[in-house]
Coordinates of C-alpha atoms and ligand atoms in Angstrom, one line a residue:
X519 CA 9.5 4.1 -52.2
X520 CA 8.4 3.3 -55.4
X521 CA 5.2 1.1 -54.7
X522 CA 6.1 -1.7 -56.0
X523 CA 6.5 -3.7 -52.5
X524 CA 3.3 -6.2 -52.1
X525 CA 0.1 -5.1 -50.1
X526 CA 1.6 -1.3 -50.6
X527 CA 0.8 -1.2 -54.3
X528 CA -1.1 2.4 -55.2
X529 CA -4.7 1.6 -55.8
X530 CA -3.9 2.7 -59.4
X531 CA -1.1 -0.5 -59.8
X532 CA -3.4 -3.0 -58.4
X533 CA -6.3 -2.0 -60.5
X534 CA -4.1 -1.8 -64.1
X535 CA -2.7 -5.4 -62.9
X536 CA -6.2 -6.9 -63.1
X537 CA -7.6 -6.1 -59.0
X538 CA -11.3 -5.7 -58.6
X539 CA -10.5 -2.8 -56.1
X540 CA -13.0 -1.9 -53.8
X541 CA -13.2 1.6 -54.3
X542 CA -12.5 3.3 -58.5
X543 CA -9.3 4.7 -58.8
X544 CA -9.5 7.7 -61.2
X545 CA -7.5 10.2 -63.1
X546 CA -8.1 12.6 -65.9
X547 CA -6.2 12.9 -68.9
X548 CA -4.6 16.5 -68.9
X549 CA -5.6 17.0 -65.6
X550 CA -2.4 19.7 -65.4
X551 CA -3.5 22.2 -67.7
X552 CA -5.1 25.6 -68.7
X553 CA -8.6 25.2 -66.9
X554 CA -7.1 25.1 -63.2
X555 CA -5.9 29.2 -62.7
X556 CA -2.7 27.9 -60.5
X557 CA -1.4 26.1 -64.2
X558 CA -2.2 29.2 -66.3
X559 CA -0.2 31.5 -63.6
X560 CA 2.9 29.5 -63.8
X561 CA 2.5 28.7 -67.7
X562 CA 2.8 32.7 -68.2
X563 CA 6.3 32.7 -66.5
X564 CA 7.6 29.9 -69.4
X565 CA 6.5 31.1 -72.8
X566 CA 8.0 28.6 -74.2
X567 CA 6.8 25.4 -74.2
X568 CA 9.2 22.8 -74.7
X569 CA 11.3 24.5 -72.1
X570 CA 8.9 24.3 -69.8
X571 CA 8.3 20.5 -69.6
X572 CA 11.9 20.3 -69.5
X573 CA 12.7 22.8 -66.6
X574 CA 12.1 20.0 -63.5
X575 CA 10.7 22.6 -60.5
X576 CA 7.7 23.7 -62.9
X577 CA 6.9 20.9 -64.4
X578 CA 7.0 19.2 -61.0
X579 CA 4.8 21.7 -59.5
X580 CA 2.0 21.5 -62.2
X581 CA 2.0 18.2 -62.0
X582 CA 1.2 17.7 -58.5
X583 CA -1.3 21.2 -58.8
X584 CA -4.3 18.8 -59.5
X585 CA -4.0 16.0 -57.1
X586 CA -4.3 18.9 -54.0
X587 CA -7.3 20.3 -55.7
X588 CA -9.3 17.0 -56.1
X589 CA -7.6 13.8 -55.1
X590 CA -6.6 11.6 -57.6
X591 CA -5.2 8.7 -57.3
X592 CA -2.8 9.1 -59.8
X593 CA 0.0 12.0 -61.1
X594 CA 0.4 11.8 -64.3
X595 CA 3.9 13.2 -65.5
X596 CA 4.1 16.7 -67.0
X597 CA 5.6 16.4 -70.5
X598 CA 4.8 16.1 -73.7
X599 CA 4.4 13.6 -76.7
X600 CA 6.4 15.6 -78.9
X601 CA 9.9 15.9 -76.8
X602 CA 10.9 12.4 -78.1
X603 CA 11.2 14.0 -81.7
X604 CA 12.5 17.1 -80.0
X605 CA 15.7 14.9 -78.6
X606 CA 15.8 13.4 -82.2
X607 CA 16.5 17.1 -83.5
X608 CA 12.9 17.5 -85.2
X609 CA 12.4 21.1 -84.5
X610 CA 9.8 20.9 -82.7
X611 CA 8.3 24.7 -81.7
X612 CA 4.8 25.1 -79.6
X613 CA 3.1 28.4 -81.6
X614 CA 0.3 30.2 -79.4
X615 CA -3.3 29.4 -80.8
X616 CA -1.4 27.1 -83.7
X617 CA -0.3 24.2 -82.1
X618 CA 2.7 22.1 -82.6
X619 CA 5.0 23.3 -85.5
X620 CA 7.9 20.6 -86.7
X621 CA 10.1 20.1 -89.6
X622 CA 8.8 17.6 -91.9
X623 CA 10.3 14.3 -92.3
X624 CA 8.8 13.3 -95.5
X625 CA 11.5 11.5 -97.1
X626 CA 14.7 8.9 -96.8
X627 CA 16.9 11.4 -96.4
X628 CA 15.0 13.4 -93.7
X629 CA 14.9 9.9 -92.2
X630 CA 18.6 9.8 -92.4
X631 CA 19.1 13.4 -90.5
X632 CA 17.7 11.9 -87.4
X633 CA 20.1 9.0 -87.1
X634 CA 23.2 10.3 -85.4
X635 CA 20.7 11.9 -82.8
X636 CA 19.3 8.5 -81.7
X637 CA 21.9 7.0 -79.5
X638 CA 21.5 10.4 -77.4
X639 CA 17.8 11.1 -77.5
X640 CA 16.8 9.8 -74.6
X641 CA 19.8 11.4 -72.3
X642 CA 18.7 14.7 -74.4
X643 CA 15.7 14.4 -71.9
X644 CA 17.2 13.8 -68.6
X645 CA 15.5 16.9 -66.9
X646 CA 12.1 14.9 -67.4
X647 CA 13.7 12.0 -64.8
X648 CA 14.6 14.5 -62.9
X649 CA 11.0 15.6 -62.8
X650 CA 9.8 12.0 -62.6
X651 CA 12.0 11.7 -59.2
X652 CA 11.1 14.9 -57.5
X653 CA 7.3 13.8 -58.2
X654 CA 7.8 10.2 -57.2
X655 CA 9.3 11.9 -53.9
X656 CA 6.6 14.3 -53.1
X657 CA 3.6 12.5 -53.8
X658 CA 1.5 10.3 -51.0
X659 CA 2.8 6.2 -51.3
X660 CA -0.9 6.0 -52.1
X661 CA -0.6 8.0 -54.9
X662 CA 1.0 6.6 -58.5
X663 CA 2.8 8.5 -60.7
X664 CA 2.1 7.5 -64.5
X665 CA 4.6 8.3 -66.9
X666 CA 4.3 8.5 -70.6
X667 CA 5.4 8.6 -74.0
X668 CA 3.4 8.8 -77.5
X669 CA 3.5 5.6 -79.9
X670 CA 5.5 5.5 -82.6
X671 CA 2.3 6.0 -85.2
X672 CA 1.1 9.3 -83.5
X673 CA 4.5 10.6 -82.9
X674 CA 5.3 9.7 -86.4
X675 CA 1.8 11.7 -87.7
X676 CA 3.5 15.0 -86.2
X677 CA 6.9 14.6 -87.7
X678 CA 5.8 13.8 -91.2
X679 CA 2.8 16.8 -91.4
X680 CA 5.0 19.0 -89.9
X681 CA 2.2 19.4 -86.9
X682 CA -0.9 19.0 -85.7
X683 CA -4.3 20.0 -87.5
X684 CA -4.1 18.0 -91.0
X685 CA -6.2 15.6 -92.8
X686 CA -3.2 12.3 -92.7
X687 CA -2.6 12.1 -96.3
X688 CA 1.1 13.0 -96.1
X689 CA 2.0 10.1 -93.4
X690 CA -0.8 7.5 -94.9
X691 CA 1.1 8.6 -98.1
X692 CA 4.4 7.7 -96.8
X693 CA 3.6 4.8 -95.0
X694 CA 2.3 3.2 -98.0
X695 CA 4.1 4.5 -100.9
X696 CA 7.5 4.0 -99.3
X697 CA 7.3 1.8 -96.3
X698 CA 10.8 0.6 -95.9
X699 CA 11.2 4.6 -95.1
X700 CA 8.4 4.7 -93.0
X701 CA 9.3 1.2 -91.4
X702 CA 12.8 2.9 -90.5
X703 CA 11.2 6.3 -88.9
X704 CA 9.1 4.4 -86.7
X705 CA 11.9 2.0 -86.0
X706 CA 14.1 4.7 -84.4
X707 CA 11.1 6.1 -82.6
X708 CA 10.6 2.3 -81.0
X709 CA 14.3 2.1 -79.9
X710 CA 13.8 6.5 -78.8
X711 CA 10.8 5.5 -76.7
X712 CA 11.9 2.5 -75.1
X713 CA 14.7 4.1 -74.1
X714 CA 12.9 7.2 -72.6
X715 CA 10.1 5.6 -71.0
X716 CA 12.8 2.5 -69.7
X717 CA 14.5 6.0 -67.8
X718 CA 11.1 7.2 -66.5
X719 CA 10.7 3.8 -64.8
X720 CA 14.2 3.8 -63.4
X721 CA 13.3 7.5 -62.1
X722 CA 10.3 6.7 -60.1
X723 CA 7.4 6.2 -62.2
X724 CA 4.5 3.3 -61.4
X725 CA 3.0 3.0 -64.3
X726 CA 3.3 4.0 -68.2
X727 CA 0.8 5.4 -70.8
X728 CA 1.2 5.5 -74.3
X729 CA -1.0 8.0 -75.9
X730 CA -2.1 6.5 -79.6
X731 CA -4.4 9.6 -80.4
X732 CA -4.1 8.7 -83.8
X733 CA -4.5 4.9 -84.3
X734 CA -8.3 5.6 -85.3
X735 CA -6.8 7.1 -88.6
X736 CA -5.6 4.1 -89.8
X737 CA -7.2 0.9 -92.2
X738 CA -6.9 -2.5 -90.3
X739 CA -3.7 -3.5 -92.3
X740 CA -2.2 -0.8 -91.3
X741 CA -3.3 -0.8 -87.9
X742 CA -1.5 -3.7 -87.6
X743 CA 1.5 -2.7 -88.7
X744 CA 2.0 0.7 -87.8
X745 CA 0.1 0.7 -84.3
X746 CA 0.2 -3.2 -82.4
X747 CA 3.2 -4.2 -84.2
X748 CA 5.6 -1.1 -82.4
X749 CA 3.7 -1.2 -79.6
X750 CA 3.8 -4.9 -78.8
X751 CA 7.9 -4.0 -79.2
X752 CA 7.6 -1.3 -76.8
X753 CA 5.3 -3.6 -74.1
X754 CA 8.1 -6.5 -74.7
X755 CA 11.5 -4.1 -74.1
X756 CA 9.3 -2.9 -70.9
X757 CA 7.9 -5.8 -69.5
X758 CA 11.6 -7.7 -70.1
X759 CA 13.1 -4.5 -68.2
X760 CA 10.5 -3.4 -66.0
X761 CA 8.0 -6.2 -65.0
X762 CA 6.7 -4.5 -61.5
X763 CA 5.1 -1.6 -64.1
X764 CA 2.1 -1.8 -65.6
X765 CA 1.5 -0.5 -69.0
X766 CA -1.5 1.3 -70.1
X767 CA -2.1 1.7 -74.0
X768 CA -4.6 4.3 -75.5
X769 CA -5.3 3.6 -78.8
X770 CA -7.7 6.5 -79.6
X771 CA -10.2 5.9 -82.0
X772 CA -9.4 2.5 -82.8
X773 CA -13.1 1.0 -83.0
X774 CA -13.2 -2.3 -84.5
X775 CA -9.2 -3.2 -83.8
X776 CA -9.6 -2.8 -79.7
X777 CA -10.0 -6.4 -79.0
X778 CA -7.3 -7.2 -81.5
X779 CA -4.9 -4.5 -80.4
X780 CA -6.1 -5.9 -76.1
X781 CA -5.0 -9.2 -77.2
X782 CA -2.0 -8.6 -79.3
X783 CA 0.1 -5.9 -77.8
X784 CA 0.4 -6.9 -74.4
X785 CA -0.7 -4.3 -72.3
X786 CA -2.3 -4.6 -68.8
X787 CA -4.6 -2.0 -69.6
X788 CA -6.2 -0.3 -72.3
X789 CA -7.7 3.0 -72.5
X790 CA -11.2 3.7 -74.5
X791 CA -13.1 6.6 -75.9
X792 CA -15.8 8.0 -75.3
X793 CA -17.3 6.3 -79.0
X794 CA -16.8 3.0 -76.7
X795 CA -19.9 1.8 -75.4
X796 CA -19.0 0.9 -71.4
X797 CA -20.8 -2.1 -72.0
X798 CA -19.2 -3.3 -75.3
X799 CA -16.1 -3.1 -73.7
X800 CA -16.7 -5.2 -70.2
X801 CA -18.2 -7.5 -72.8
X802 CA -15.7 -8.2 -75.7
X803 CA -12.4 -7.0 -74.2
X804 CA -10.0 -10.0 -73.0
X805 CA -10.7 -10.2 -68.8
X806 CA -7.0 -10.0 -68.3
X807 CA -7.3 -6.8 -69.7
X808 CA -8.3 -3.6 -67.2
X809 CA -10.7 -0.9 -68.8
X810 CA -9.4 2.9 -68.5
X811 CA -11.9 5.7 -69.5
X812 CA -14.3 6.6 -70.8
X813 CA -16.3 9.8 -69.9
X814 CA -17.2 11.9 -72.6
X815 CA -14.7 15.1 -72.1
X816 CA -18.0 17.6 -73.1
X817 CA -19.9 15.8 -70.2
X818 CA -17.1 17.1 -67.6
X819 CA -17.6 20.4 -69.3
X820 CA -21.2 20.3 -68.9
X821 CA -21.2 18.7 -65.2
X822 CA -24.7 18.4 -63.6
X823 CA -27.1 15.5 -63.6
X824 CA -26.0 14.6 -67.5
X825 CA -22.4 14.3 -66.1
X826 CA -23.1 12.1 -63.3
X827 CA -25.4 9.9 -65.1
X828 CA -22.9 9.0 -67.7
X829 CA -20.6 8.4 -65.1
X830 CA -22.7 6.2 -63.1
X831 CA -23.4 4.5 -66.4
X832 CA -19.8 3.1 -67.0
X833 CA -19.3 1.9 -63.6
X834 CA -22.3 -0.3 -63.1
X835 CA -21.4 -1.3 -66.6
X836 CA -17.7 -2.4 -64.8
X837 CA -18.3 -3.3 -61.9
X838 CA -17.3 -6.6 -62.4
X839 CA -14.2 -6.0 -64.2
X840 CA -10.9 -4.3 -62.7
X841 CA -11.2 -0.4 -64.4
X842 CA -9.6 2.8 -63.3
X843 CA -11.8 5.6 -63.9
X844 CA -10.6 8.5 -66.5
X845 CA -12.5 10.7 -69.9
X846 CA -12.6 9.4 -73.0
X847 CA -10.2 12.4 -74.0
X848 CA -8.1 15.3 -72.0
X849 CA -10.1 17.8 -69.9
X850 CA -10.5 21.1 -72.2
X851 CA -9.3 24.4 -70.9
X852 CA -13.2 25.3 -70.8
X853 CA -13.8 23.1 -67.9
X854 CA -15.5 24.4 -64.5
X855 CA -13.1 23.3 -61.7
X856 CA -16.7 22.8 -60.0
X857 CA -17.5 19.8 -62.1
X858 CA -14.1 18.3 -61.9
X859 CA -14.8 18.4 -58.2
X860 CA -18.5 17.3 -57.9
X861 CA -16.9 14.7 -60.7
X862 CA -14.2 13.4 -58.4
X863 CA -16.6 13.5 -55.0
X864 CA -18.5 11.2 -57.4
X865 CA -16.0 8.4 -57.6
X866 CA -14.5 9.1 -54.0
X867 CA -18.0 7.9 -52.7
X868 CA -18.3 4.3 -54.9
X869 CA -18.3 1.0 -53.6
X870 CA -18.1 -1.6 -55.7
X871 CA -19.7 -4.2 -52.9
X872 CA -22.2 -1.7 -53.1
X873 CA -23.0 -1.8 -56.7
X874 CA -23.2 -5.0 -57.3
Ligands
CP3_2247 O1 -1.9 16.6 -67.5 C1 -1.5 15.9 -68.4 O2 -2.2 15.2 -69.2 C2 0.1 15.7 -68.6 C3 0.7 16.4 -69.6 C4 0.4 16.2 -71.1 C5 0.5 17.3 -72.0 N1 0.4 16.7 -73.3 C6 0.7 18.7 -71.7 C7 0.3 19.7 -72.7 C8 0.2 15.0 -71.8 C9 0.0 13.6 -71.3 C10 0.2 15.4 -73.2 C11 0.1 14.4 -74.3 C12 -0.1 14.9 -75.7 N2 0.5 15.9 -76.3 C13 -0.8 14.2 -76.7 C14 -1.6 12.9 -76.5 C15 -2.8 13.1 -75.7 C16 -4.0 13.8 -76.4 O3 -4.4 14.8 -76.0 O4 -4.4 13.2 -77.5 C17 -0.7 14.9 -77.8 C18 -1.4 14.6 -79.2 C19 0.2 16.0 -77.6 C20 0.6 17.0 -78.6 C21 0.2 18.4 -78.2 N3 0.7 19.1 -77.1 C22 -0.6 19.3 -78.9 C23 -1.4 18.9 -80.2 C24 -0.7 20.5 -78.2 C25 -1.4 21.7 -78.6 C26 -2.9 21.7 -78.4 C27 -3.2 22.3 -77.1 O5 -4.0 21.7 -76.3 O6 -2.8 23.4 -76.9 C28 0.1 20.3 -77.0 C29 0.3 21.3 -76.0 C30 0.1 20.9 -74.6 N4 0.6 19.7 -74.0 C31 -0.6 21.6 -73.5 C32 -0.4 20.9 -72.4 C33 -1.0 21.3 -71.0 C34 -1.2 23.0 -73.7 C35 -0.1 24.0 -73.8 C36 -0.2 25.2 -73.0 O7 -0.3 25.2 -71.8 O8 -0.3 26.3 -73.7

């Protein structure tokens, strides 16, 4: 079962391919993570990271650990962004309270040590299908199971740093000091990621995010090249491959290029920040397109009257427009599972009939 048949579409599908559903259909970004106890108890049998998206019982467990909780009407895969340069032989390493440590690939020849990897990359992560399939199989027909892969820009901003936590300058630097280099680093990431995520698909998934947490960093020309150019590759290799699967893009803090990047890349849906004004967006963003977000992640944090407020403000601000519900960012560790739950009673309860 895998969804796709018509009239037993997940909510989820039907909504990201342009449905005015009747009820919201919701997810949170990290929604499997370190505020629900049940995550932290099997996280401190895997001390290492990577090997723990890649070992297919826990990561299928964790993955399916929020929906019982709370509901949602979507799974989203557990993995990460960074085992796409892990297959490509980066080095990736996960250091506790550090973050992300990789190699740095800050130069042609760097560049050039991650070729003979490429044709194997995405068969490097077969344990993740393997996860993909024994979600697919457990989950409700209801349900949708979203798989995912970074873009090529954000992906690229880890390899080049060397991790997470800095200010840009070395992969801005790159980019436009050398960008035949940088063209060919993100080129081997498009051909890595269509690759991986065309695998998810064939294992099960319904629908596929790509997380652009850094497009925000970027000038408009470079925007353009480094964030919709790639990305419109990626939609076309999926959509050619894979049509019955929508595609959600989250270009995270991308401002002023949204509308370009909705019109431009190709993607059924695209996902907003919390900087994005609910109303701004069911305003300027192509109809076609469906809205994904936007709660302010400190609002979940803080629950209450302020949480449900906020909340209540982006769906009267959408309720003419097909929208899944989701936060503007991931859920921090600091979250009450209280307010996730009062947050996903919330949307449970909708109507759109009712709200218009
Ligand atoms: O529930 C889910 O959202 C599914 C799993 C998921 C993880 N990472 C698990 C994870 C997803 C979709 C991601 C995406 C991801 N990974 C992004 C894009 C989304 C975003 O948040 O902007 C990025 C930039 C990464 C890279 C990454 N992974 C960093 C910078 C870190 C360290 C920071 C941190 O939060 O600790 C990770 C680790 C990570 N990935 C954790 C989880 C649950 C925490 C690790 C732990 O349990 O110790």
């Amino acid at each position: 079962m895998t969804g796709t048949e018509p009239g037993t579409r997940p909510i989820l599908v039907r909504a990201l391919f342009g449905e005015a559903t009747s009820r919201a259909p919701f997810w949170f970004m990290r929604q499997a993570g370190r505020y629900l106890p049940e995550y932290r108890a099997i996280r401190a049998t895997a001390p290492d990271f990577v090997a723990f998206c890649l070992d297919p019982e826990k990561a299928c467990e964790v993955t399916l650990q929020p929906l019982r909780r709370f509901g949602m009407d979507a799974a989203i895969l557990f993995a990460d962004i960074l085992l796409v340069p892990h297959a490509l032989g980066a080095g990736v390493a996960f250091k506790a309270g550090e973050g992300p440590v990789l190699e740095p690939v800050r130069d042609a020849a760097a560049v050039a040590r991650l070729e003979p990897a490429l044709a194997g990359a995405a068969e490097r992560l077969s344990a993740v299908y393997e996860t993909v399939s024994r979600v697919r199989a457990a989950l409700d027909p209801a349900q949708a199971l979203i798989g995912f892969a970074g873009s090529p820009w954000t992906v690229a901003t880890y390899m080049v740093e060397g991790g997470g936590g800095h200010d840009f300058m070395r992969v801005r630097g790159l980019a436009l000091r050398e960008p035949e280099v940088f063209q060919r680093l993100v080129d081997i990431l498009v051909e890595a990621t269509i690759a991986y995520l065309c695998r998810q698909a064939e294992a099960g998934a319904n629908a596929l995010q790509l997380f652009d947490t850094w497009s925000g960093v970027l000038p408009a020309a470079g925007f353009e090249r480094w964030v919709v150019e790639p990305t419109s590759r990626i939609v076309a290799a999926l959509r050619a491959r894979h049509p019955g699967i929508p595609l959600i893009g989250f270009p995270r803090g991308a401002g002023t290029n949204l509308r370009r990047y909705a019109e431009a890349t190709g993607v059924d849906a695209v996902g907003l920040d919390a900087g994005v004004a609910p109303a701004w967006a069911a305003r300027e963003l192509p109809r076609r397109t469906c809205l994904q977000g936007n709660l302010d992640p400190l609002l979940i944090a803080m629950g209450g009257e302020a949480m449900d407020a906020a909340t209540r403000e982006i769906l009267h601000s959408w309720r003419e427009r097909a929208f899944v519900f989701n936060l503007g960012h991931g859920i921090t560790p600091d979250v009450p599972v209280e307010n996730v739950e009062r947050l996903s009673a919330l949307l449970r309860a909708w109507r759109r009939e009712e709200a218009r």
